[in-house]
Coordinates of C-alpha atoms and ligand atoms in Angstrom, one line a residue:
X1 CA -24.9 -2.9 1.2
X2 CA -22.6 -0.5 1.8
X3 CA -22.8 3.0 1.7
X4 CA -20.4 6.5 1.4
X5 CA -20.8 9.2 3.2
X6 CA -19.2 12.2 2.0
X7 CA -19.4 15.9 3.8
X8 CA -19.0 18.7 1.4
X9 CA -16.6 21.5 1.5
X10 CA -13.6 20.4 2.4
X11 CA -10.4 21.3 0.7
X12 CA -7.9 18.5 -0.1
X13 CA -4.2 18.8 0.9
X14 CA -1.7 16.3 1.4
X15 CA -0.7 13.2 -0.9
X16 CA -2.3 10.2 -2.4
X17 CA -0.6 7.0 -3.7
X18 CA -1.4 6.0 -6.9
X19 CA -2.3 2.4 -7.4
X20 CA -1.3 -0.1 -10.4
X21 CA -4.0 0.2 -13.2
X22 CA -6.6 -2.0 -13.1
X23 CA -6.8 -2.4 -17.3
X24 CA -3.6 -3.2 -17.3
X25 CA -4.1 -6.0 -14.3
X26 CA -6.7 -7.4 -16.1
X27 CA -5.3 -8.6 -18.9
X28 CA -1.7 -9.2 -17.2
X29 CA -3.2 -12.0 -15.0
X30 CA -4.8 -13.4 -17.7
X31 CA -1.6 -13.4 -19.5
X32 CA -0.5 -15.9 -17.3
X33 CA -2.7 -18.8 -18.9
X34 CA -0.2 -18.5 -21.7
X35 CA 2.9 -20.5 -20.2
X36 CA 3.5 -23.2 -17.8
X37 CA 6.0 -21.1 -15.9
X38 CA 5.3 -18.4 -13.2
X39 CA 4.1 -14.7 -13.8
X40 CA 5.1 -12.6 -11.0
X41 CA 3.1 -9.3 -11.3
X42 CA 4.1 -6.7 -9.2
X43 CA 2.1 -3.3 -8.4
X44 CA -1.3 -5.4 -8.6
X45 CA -3.9 -3.3 -7.3
X46 CA -6.3 -4.8 -4.5
X47 CA -9.6 -4.7 -6.2
X48 CA -12.9 -6.6 -6.5
X49 CA -12.3 -7.2 -10.3
X50 CA -8.5 -8.7 -9.5
X51 CA -10.2 -11.2 -6.6
X52 CA -12.9 -11.7 -9.0
X53 CA -10.3 -12.8 -12.2
X54 CA -8.1 -15.0 -9.5
X55 CA -11.3 -16.9 -8.9
X56 CA -12.0 -17.1 -12.8
X57 CA -8.6 -18.0 -13.5
X58 CA -8.3 -20.4 -10.7
X59 CA -10.9 -22.6 -12.3
X60 CA -8.9 -22.8 -15.4
X61 CA -6.3 -24.1 -12.9
X62 CA -4.0 -20.9 -12.6
X63 CA -2.5 -20.8 -8.7
X64 CA -1.6 -17.6 -7.4
X65 CA 0.1 -16.8 -4.4
X66 CA 0.6 -13.6 -2.7
X67 CA 4.0 -12.8 -1.4
X68 CA 4.6 -11.0 1.8
X69 CA 5.0 -6.9 2.5
X70 CA 8.8 -6.1 2.1
X71 CA 10.2 -3.3 4.1
X72 CA 9.0 0.0 3.3
X73 CA 5.8 -1.1 1.8
X74 CA 2.8 0.1 3.5
X75 CA -0.8 -1.0 3.0
X76 CA -1.1 1.2 0.1
X77 CA 1.6 -0.3 -1.6
X78 CA 0.4 -2.7 -4.7
X79 CA 0.8 -6.2 -3.9
X80 CA 3.2 -8.9 -5.5
X81 CA 1.4 -11.8 -7.0
X82 CA 3.1 -15.2 -8.5
X83 CA 0.6 -16.6 -11.4
X84 CA 1.1 -20.4 -12.3
X85 CA -0.7 -21.8 -14.9
X86 CA 1.4 -25.2 -14.9
X87 CA -1.6 -27.3 -16.3
X88 CA -4.6 -26.0 -17.7
X89 CA -7.2 -28.4 -16.0
X90 CA -10.4 -26.5 -17.8
X91 CA -10.8 -24.8 -20.8
X92 CA -14.5 -23.7 -20.1
X93 CA -15.2 -20.2 -18.9
X94 CA -18.7 -20.4 -17.2
X95 CA -21.3 -18.0 -17.4
X96 CA -21.8 -17.5 -13.5
X97 CA -18.4 -16.2 -13.7
X98 CA -18.2 -14.2 -16.7
X99 CA -21.1 -12.6 -16.4
X100 CA -20.0 -11.0 -13.5
X101 CA -17.1 -9.1 -15.1
X102 CA -16.7 -8.5 -18.8
X103 CA -13.0 -8.5 -19.2
X104 CA -13.1 -12.4 -18.2
X105 CA -14.4 -13.1 -21.8
X106 CA -10.9 -12.4 -22.7
X107 CA -9.7 -15.8 -21.6
X108 CA -10.7 -17.3 -25.1
X109 CA -7.2 -16.0 -26.8
X110 CA -4.7 -17.4 -24.3
X111 CA -7.1 -20.7 -24.0
X112 CA -7.4 -21.1 -27.8
X113 CA -3.8 -20.3 -28.2
X114 CA -2.2 -22.8 -25.7
X115 CA -4.9 -25.9 -25.6
X116 CA -6.8 -25.1 -28.7
X117 CA -9.9 -25.1 -27.3
X118 CA -11.7 -22.8 -25.2
X119 CA -15.3 -22.8 -24.2
X120 CA -15.9 -19.4 -22.9
X121 CA -20.1 -17.8 -21.9
X122 CA -20.7 -14.5 -24.1
X123 CA -20.7 -11.9 -21.1
X124 CA -24.0 -10.5 -22.0
X125 CA -25.6 -7.0 -21.1
X126 CA -23.9 -4.3 -19.1
X127 CA -25.3 -1.1 -17.3
X128 CA -23.5 1.0 -20.0
X129 CA -24.1 -0.4 -23.2
X130 CA -24.8 -3.7 -25.4
X131 CA -20.7 -4.5 -25.9
X132 CA -20.8 -6.8 -28.2
X133 CA -18.0 -9.6 -28.7
X134 CA -17.8 -9.5 -32.8
X135 CA -14.6 -8.5 -33.2
X136 CA -13.1 -10.7 -31.0
X137 CA -14.7 -13.5 -32.9
X138 CA -13.8 -12.1 -36.3
X139 CA -10.3 -11.8 -35.0
X140 CA -9.8 -15.2 -33.9
X141 CA -11.5 -16.4 -37.1
X142 CA -8.8 -14.9 -38.9
X143 CA -6.2 -16.9 -37.1
X144 CA -7.7 -19.8 -38.1
X145 CA -10.4 -20.7 -35.0
X146 CA -13.6 -22.1 -35.8
X147 CA -16.3 -20.4 -33.2
X148 CA -19.8 -21.7 -33.1
X149 CA -22.4 -19.5 -30.7
X150 CA -23.8 -22.2 -28.5
X151 CA -26.1 -21.9 -25.6
X152 CA -24.9 -18.7 -24.7
X153 CA -21.1 -19.9 -25.4
X154 CA -18.5 -19.2 -27.8
X155 CA -16.8 -22.7 -28.4
X156 CA -13.8 -22.2 -30.3
X157 CA -11.2 -24.5 -31.9
X158 CA -8.0 -24.3 -33.4
X159 CA -7.0 -25.8 -36.6
X160 CA -4.9 -29.0 -35.8
X161 CA -1.2 -27.4 -35.6
X162 CA -2.5 -24.1 -33.7
X163 CA -3.7 -21.1 -34.5
X164 CA -2.1 -19.4 -37.9
X165 CA -0.8 -15.6 -38.1
X166 CA -2.9 -13.4 -40.3
X167 CA -3.7 -10.0 -40.8
X168 CA -6.5 -8.7 -38.4
X169 CA -8.3 -5.1 -39.2
X170 CA -10.6 -3.7 -36.1
X171 CA -13.7 -2.2 -37.8
X172 CA -13.3 -0.2 -34.4
X173 CA -11.1 0.5 -31.9
X174 CA -11.3 -2.2 -29.0
X175 CA -9.4 -2.7 -26.2
X176 CA -10.2 -5.9 -25.4
X177 CA -10.4 -7.1 -28.8
X178 CA -6.6 -5.9 -29.0
X179 CA -5.1 -7.8 -25.7
X180 CA -7.0 -10.7 -26.9
X181 CA -5.9 -11.1 -30.4
X182 CA -2.4 -9.9 -29.2
X183 CA -2.2 -12.4 -26.5
X184 CA -3.6 -15.1 -28.9
X185 CA -1.2 -14.4 -31.8
X186 CA 1.9 -14.4 -29.7
X187 CA 1.7 -18.2 -29.7
X188 CA 0.3 -18.7 -33.1
X189 CA 2.5 -19.9 -36.4
X190 CA 3.7 -16.9 -38.5
X191 CA 3.0 -13.4 -38.4
X192 CA 0.1 -11.4 -37.1
X193 CA -0.5 -8.1 -38.2
X194 CA -3.2 -6.3 -36.2
X195 CA -4.5 -2.7 -37.5
X196 CA -6.9 -0.2 -36.0
X197 CA -5.5 -1.6 -32.7
X198 CA -6.1 0.1 -29.9
X199 CA -3.3 2.3 -28.3
X200 CA -4.2 2.5 -24.9
X201 CA -1.2 2.5 -22.8
X202 CA -2.3 -0.6 -21.0
X203 CA -2.1 -2.7 -24.3
X204 CA 1.7 -1.5 -24.7
X205 CA 2.3 -2.5 -21.2
X206 CA 0.8 -6.0 -21.7
X207 CA 3.2 -6.1 -25.0
X208 CA 6.1 -5.3 -22.7
X209 CA 4.9 -8.4 -20.2
X210 CA 4.7 -10.6 -22.8
X211 CA 8.1 -9.5 -24.7
X212 CA 9.9 -10.3 -21.4
X213 CA 8.1 -13.7 -21.7
X214 CA 9.5 -14.2 -25.1
X215 CA 6.7 -13.1 -27.4
X216 CA 8.2 -11.1 -30.6
X217 CA 6.0 -8.0 -31.1
X218 CA 6.6 -4.5 -32.1
X219 CA 4.3 -1.4 -32.3
X220 CA 2.2 -1.8 -29.3
X221 CA 0.9 1.5 -28.4
X222 CA 0.6 2.8 -31.9
X223 CA -2.5 1.6 -34.4
X224 CA -0.4 -1.0 -36.1
X225 CA 1.0 -4.2 -34.1
X226 CA 3.3 -6.9 -35.7
X227 CA 3.5 -10.0 -33.6
X228 CA 5.8 -12.8 -34.9
X229 CA 4.3 -16.0 -33.0
X230 CA 6.7 -18.2 -30.9
X231 CA 6.0 -21.6 -30.2
X232 CA 6.1 -21.5 -26.2
X233 CA 6.6 -18.3 -23.6
X234 CA 8.1 -18.7 -20.3
X235 CA 8.0 -16.9 -17.0
X236 CA 8.7 -13.1 -16.4
X237 CA 8.4 -10.8 -13.9
X238 CA 6.2 -7.6 -14.5
X239 CA 5.4 -4.0 -12.8
X240 CA 1.7 -2.9 -13.5
X241 CA 2.0 0.7 -14.7
X242 CA 0.0 3.4 -12.5
X243 CA -3.4 3.5 -13.0
X244 CA -3.9 6.9 -15.2
X245 CA -8.0 6.6 -14.6
X246 CA -7.5 6.6 -10.8
X247 CA -5.2 9.7 -11.2
X248 CA -7.3 11.2 -13.7
X249 CA -10.0 10.8 -10.7
X250 CA -8.3 12.0 -8.0
X251 CA -6.8 15.0 -10.4
X252 CA -11.1 16.1 -10.7
X253 CA -11.6 15.6 -7.2
X254 CA -9.2 18.2 -6.2
X255 CA -10.4 20.8 -9.0
X256 CA -13.8 20.3 -7.8
X257 CA -12.7 20.7 -3.6
X258 CA -9.9 22.6 -4.2
X259 CA -6.7 22.6 -2.5
X260 CA -3.3 21.2 -3.0
X261 CA -2.5 17.3 -3.6
X262 CA 0.5 15.5 -4.8
X263 CA -0.6 12.2 -6.7
X264 CA 2.5 9.8 -5.7
X265 CA 3.4 7.5 -8.6
X266 CA 1.2 9.3 -11.2
X267 CA 2.4 9.3 -14.8
X268 CA 1.8 12.5 -16.5
X269 CA 2.5 11.0 -20.0
X270 CA 0.0 8.6 -19.7
X271 CA -2.9 11.3 -19.4
X272 CA -2.0 14.4 -21.6
X273 CA -5.6 15.1 -22.6
X274 CA -7.5 15.0 -19.2
X275 CA -4.7 17.0 -17.7
X276 CA -4.8 19.2 -20.5
X277 CA -8.5 19.7 -20.0
X278 CA -8.2 20.4 -16.2
X279 CA -5.3 23.0 -16.9
X280 CA -8.5 24.8 -19.4
X281 CA -11.0 24.1 -16.3
X282 CA -8.8 26.1 -14.2
X283 CA -6.2 23.4 -12.0
X284 CA -2.9 24.2 -11.6
X285 CA -0.8 21.2 -12.8
X286 CA 2.5 20.4 -12.1
X287 CA 4.6 17.3 -13.5
X288 CA 6.9 16.0 -10.6
X289 CA 9.9 13.4 -10.8
X290 CA 7.5 10.9 -8.7
X291 CA 4.0 12.3 -9.5
X292 CA 1.7 15.5 -10.5
X293 CA 0.8 18.4 -8.2
X294 CA -2.8 19.1 -8.6
X295 CA -4.2 22.4 -7.3
X296 CA -7.1 24.8 -7.3
X297 CA -6.9 28.0 -4.9
X298 CA -9.3 30.8 -4.8
X299 CA -10.0 30.8 -8.4
X300 CA -13.7 29.6 -10.1
X301 CA -13.7 26.4 -12.2
X302 CA -13.6 26.8 -16.0
X303 CA -16.5 25.3 -18.3
X304 CA -14.6 23.0 -20.8
X305 CA -16.3 21.1 -23.5
X306 CA -14.7 17.3 -24.8
X307 CA -15.9 14.3 -26.6
X308 CA -14.7 11.1 -25.5
X309 CA -12.1 9.4 -27.9
X310 CA -10.3 6.2 -28.0
X311 CA -6.8 7.1 -26.7
X312 CA -4.9 10.0 -26.6
X313 CA -8.0 11.1 -26.8
X314 CA -10.3 12.4 -23.5
X315 CA -11.3 8.5 -22.1
X316 CA -14.5 7.7 -21.6
X317 CA -13.6 6.3 -18.4
X318 CA -13.0 9.8 -17.0
X319 CA -16.3 11.6 -18.6
X320 CA -18.6 10.9 -15.5
X321 CA -15.7 12.6 -13.4
X322 CA -15.5 15.8 -15.6
X323 CA -19.0 15.8 -15.7
X324 CA -19.4 16.6 -12.0
X325 CA -16.6 18.9 -12.1
X326 CA -18.8 20.9 -14.8
X327 CA -21.4 20.8 -12.5
X328 CA -19.9 23.8 -10.7
X329 CA -18.3 25.6 -13.4
X330 CA -19.0 29.2 -14.7
X331 CA -21.1 28.8 -17.5
X332 CA -21.9 25.7 -20.1
X333 CA -20.0 23.0 -21.0
X334 CA -21.1 19.9 -23.2
X335 CA -19.8 16.6 -22.7
X336 CA -20.2 14.4 -25.8
X337 CA -19.9 10.3 -25.2
X338 CA -18.5 8.2 -28.5
X339 CA -17.5 5.0 -27.2
X340 CA -20.4 3.6 -25.3
X341 CA -24.0 4.1 -25.8
X342 CA -25.5 4.5 -22.7
X343 CA -23.1 5.9 -20.4
X344 CA -24.9 8.8 -18.8
X345 CA -26.6 7.1 -15.8
X346 CA -24.9 9.5 -13.7
X347 CA -27.2 12.5 -15.2
X348 CA -30.4 11.9 -12.9
X349 CA -27.8 11.1 -9.9
X350 CA -25.9 14.5 -10.5
X351 CA -29.4 16.1 -10.8
X352 CA -30.5 15.3 -7.5
X353 CA -27.7 17.2 -6.0
X354 CA -28.9 20.2 -7.8
X355 CA -26.9 19.8 -11.2
X356 CA -28.4 21.3 -14.6
X357 CA -27.9 19.1 -16.9
X358 CA -29.8 18.2 -20.3
X359 CA -29.2 15.2 -22.1
X360 CA -29.7 15.2 -26.1
X361 CA -28.3 11.9 -27.4
X362 CA -24.6 11.6 -26.8
X363 CA -24.4 15.0 -26.0
X364 CA -24.8 16.2 -22.1
X365 CA -25.1 20.3 -21.8
X366 CA -24.0 21.2 -18.2
X367 CA -24.8 24.5 -17.6
X368 CA -22.6 25.0 -14.1
X369 CA -24.5 26.0 -10.5
X370 CA -23.2 27.7 -7.9
X371 CA -24.2 25.4 -5.4
X372 CA -24.8 21.6 -5.1
X373 CA -26.6 20.2 -2.1
X374 CA -25.9 16.6 -0.3
X375 CA -28.8 13.9 -1.2
X376 CA -28.7 10.5 -1.0
X377 CA -27.9 9.0 -4.5
X378 CA -27.4 5.4 -6.4
X379 CA -24.2 4.5 -7.9
X380 CA -25.3 2.9 -11.2
X381 CA -21.3 1.8 -12.5
X382 CA -17.8 2.0 -11.9
X383 CA -17.1 5.2 -13.3
X384 CA -20.5 7.1 -12.7
X385 CA -20.6 6.1 -8.9
X386 CA -17.2 8.0 -8.3
X387 CA -18.3 11.1 -10.0
X388 CA -21.4 11.1 -7.5
X389 CA -18.1 10.9 -4.7
X390 CA -16.5 13.9 -6.7
X391 CA -19.8 15.8 -6.5
X392 CA -20.1 15.1 -3.0
X393 CA -16.9 16.4 -2.1
X394 CA -18.2 20.6 -3.5
X395 CA -22.0 19.7 -2.1
X396 CA -23.8 21.6 1.0
X397 CA -24.2 18.8 3.9
X398 CA -24.3 15.5 3.1
X399 CA -24.4 13.5 0.2
X400 CA -25.0 9.5 1.0
X401 CA -23.8 7.1 -2.2
X402 CA -25.7 3.7 -2.1
X403 CA -24.2 0.6 -3.8
X404 CA -20.8 1.2 -3.6
X405 CA -19.4 -2.5 -4.8
X406 CA -19.5 -0.7 -7.9
X407 CA -16.9 1.9 -6.7
X408 CA -15.0 -1.2 -4.8
X409 CA -14.4 -2.8 -8.4
X410 CA -11.9 -0.5 -9.4
X411 CA -11.2 2.0 -6.4
X412 CA -8.7 0.8 -4.1
X413 CA -9.6 2.1 -0.8
X414 CA -10.9 5.2 -2.1
X415 CA -12.2 6.5 1.5
X416 CA -9.0 6.3 3.2
X417 CA -7.0 8.0 0.1
X418 CA -9.4 11.0 0.3
X419 CA -9.6 11.1 4.5
X420 CA -5.9 11.0 4.2
X421 CA -6.5 14.8 2.3
X422 CA -8.7 16.1 4.6
X423 CA -12.2 14.8 3.2
X424 CA -14.8 14.1 5.5
X425 CA -16.0 10.5 4.1
X426 CA -16.6 7.2 5.6
X427 CA -17.8 4.0 4.7
X428 CA -20.8 2.9 6.3
X429 CA -20.9 -1.3 6.2
X430 CA -24.3 -2.2 6.3
Ligands
UD1_1 C1 -11.9 -1.4 -21.8 C2 -11.7 -0.9 -20.3 C3 -12.9 0.0 -20.1 C4 -13.0 1.3 -21.1 C5 -12.9 0.9 -22.4 C6 -12.7 1.7 -23.7 C7 -10.5 -2.5 -19.6 C8 -10.8 -3.8 -18.5 N1 -12.0 -2.4 -19.9 O1 -13.3 -1.8 -21.9 O2 -12.3 0.9 -19.0 O3 -14.3 2.2 -20.7 O4 -11.7 -0.1 -22.7 O5 -11.7 2.8 -23.5 O6 -9.6 -2.3 -19.8 N2 -17.0 -3.6 -29.3 C9 -17.9 -3.9 -30.5 N3 -17.4 -5.3 -30.5 C10 -16.4 -5.8 -30.1 C11 -15.7 -5.3 -29.0 C12 -16.3 -4.0 -29.0 O7 -18.7 -3.2 -31.2 O8 -16.5 -7.3 -30.4 C13 -17.2 -2.0 -29.3 C14 -17.9 -1.5 -27.8 O9 -19.0 -1.5 -27.6 C15 -17.6 0.1 -27.6 C16 -16.3 -0.1 -28.2 O10 -16.2 -1.1 -28.9 O11 -18.6 0.9 -27.8 C17 -14.9 -0.2 -27.2 O12 -15.2 -1.2 -26.5 P1 -13.8 -1.8 -25.7 O13 -12.2 -1.2 -26.3 O14 -13.9 -3.3 -26.7 O15 -14.1 -1.8 -24.4 P2 -13.5 -3.0 -23.5 O16 -12.2 -3.9 -23.7 O17 -14.7 -3.7 -23.2

């Protein structure tokens, strides 16, 4: 298995291109199931989760072709991909595929809306918590579906004339359930209103794509979404928005290592809360026309405390990275995780580097230390693994991050992007 070796102590200078957002790319690819015409997605990141979803979608009958590079594009540019689901050949999403990526459960919405049936494996447990699917099931039932759980599969059937619009009120904000019900409702008869919808920018991005495909959706990006169902959707061309989690991750890496880096193509509007947190932590942040400039020169890191919240609050997907940064802060900070119940696996690994962190339920108290010391550490999930790389950038000596396949799920060419800015980091293939 590949590992990543980081030698700490180098400041970062230069520029890092920000890729298309993984969390928009996945539901956008799933939206291709809603039409027999071609959906062209630009700026799709090259990630293991994207590859895996191609495989899952092709099992349902979606053909994809990756367009060649155009003039001016380099190896860091996102890819343009045509997705065509002319005929759905299979409405079953098997356990072997769904268990490898939770978001693949979301195909249940489009399959049910277009084909009137879907048999999708329940995703099962996951390192960061139980992550149930009850909101998906309640929401689809509200649209008239009958759903039974049979041998680990959600077996769903739409009424004879198709799904019927309704009011769907989520008990708690869920990104995946919002995407799924929005897609299903786009082809339902009549109006659907989703209340307590996720406000994440990726939901708004998917809605923009669905509208370009002919859907009638208003309010995406707010907590109430109105969808007037249409009988069919057509093809469209859509550019995936920049990845705010990748942006925030590199911003924290610069705050940790020190230096001066432009995050090319990043959009500051997508991550106001994390940028404000970084400013309080002592980073200088300038919003440019074409990206965000992040600097930390000479000053120490200040302790800041946060609680993770649904958008526009501080994202859970940046919690581990901020914790890595806080291990070197002057003073004590607290980080409270409210979205996932078990998202602190990085604490033990950061401790191996010399961090001083105490866990009490959902709150971590971090007493900043003046030095971290490199050590072998283990990646446990996607965001936790990158927090170990960030810590390694500031640790004395060598840090080896094992099980980096977690990183490849969500970070495109991480070691290349950091090397371009002067970090001493390399991938060692087993
Ligand atoms: C998405 C993101 C993930 C991010 C998370 C929270 C993608 C591909 N993934 O995941 O990176 O960390 O949002 O911002 O976009 N819940 C239930 N029942 C359900 C559904 C969810 O109880 O039916 C709970 C979950 O256990 C969790 C909370 O709701 O506690 C939020 O989860 P959700 O927003 O659904 O996360 P994902 O969509 O899986």
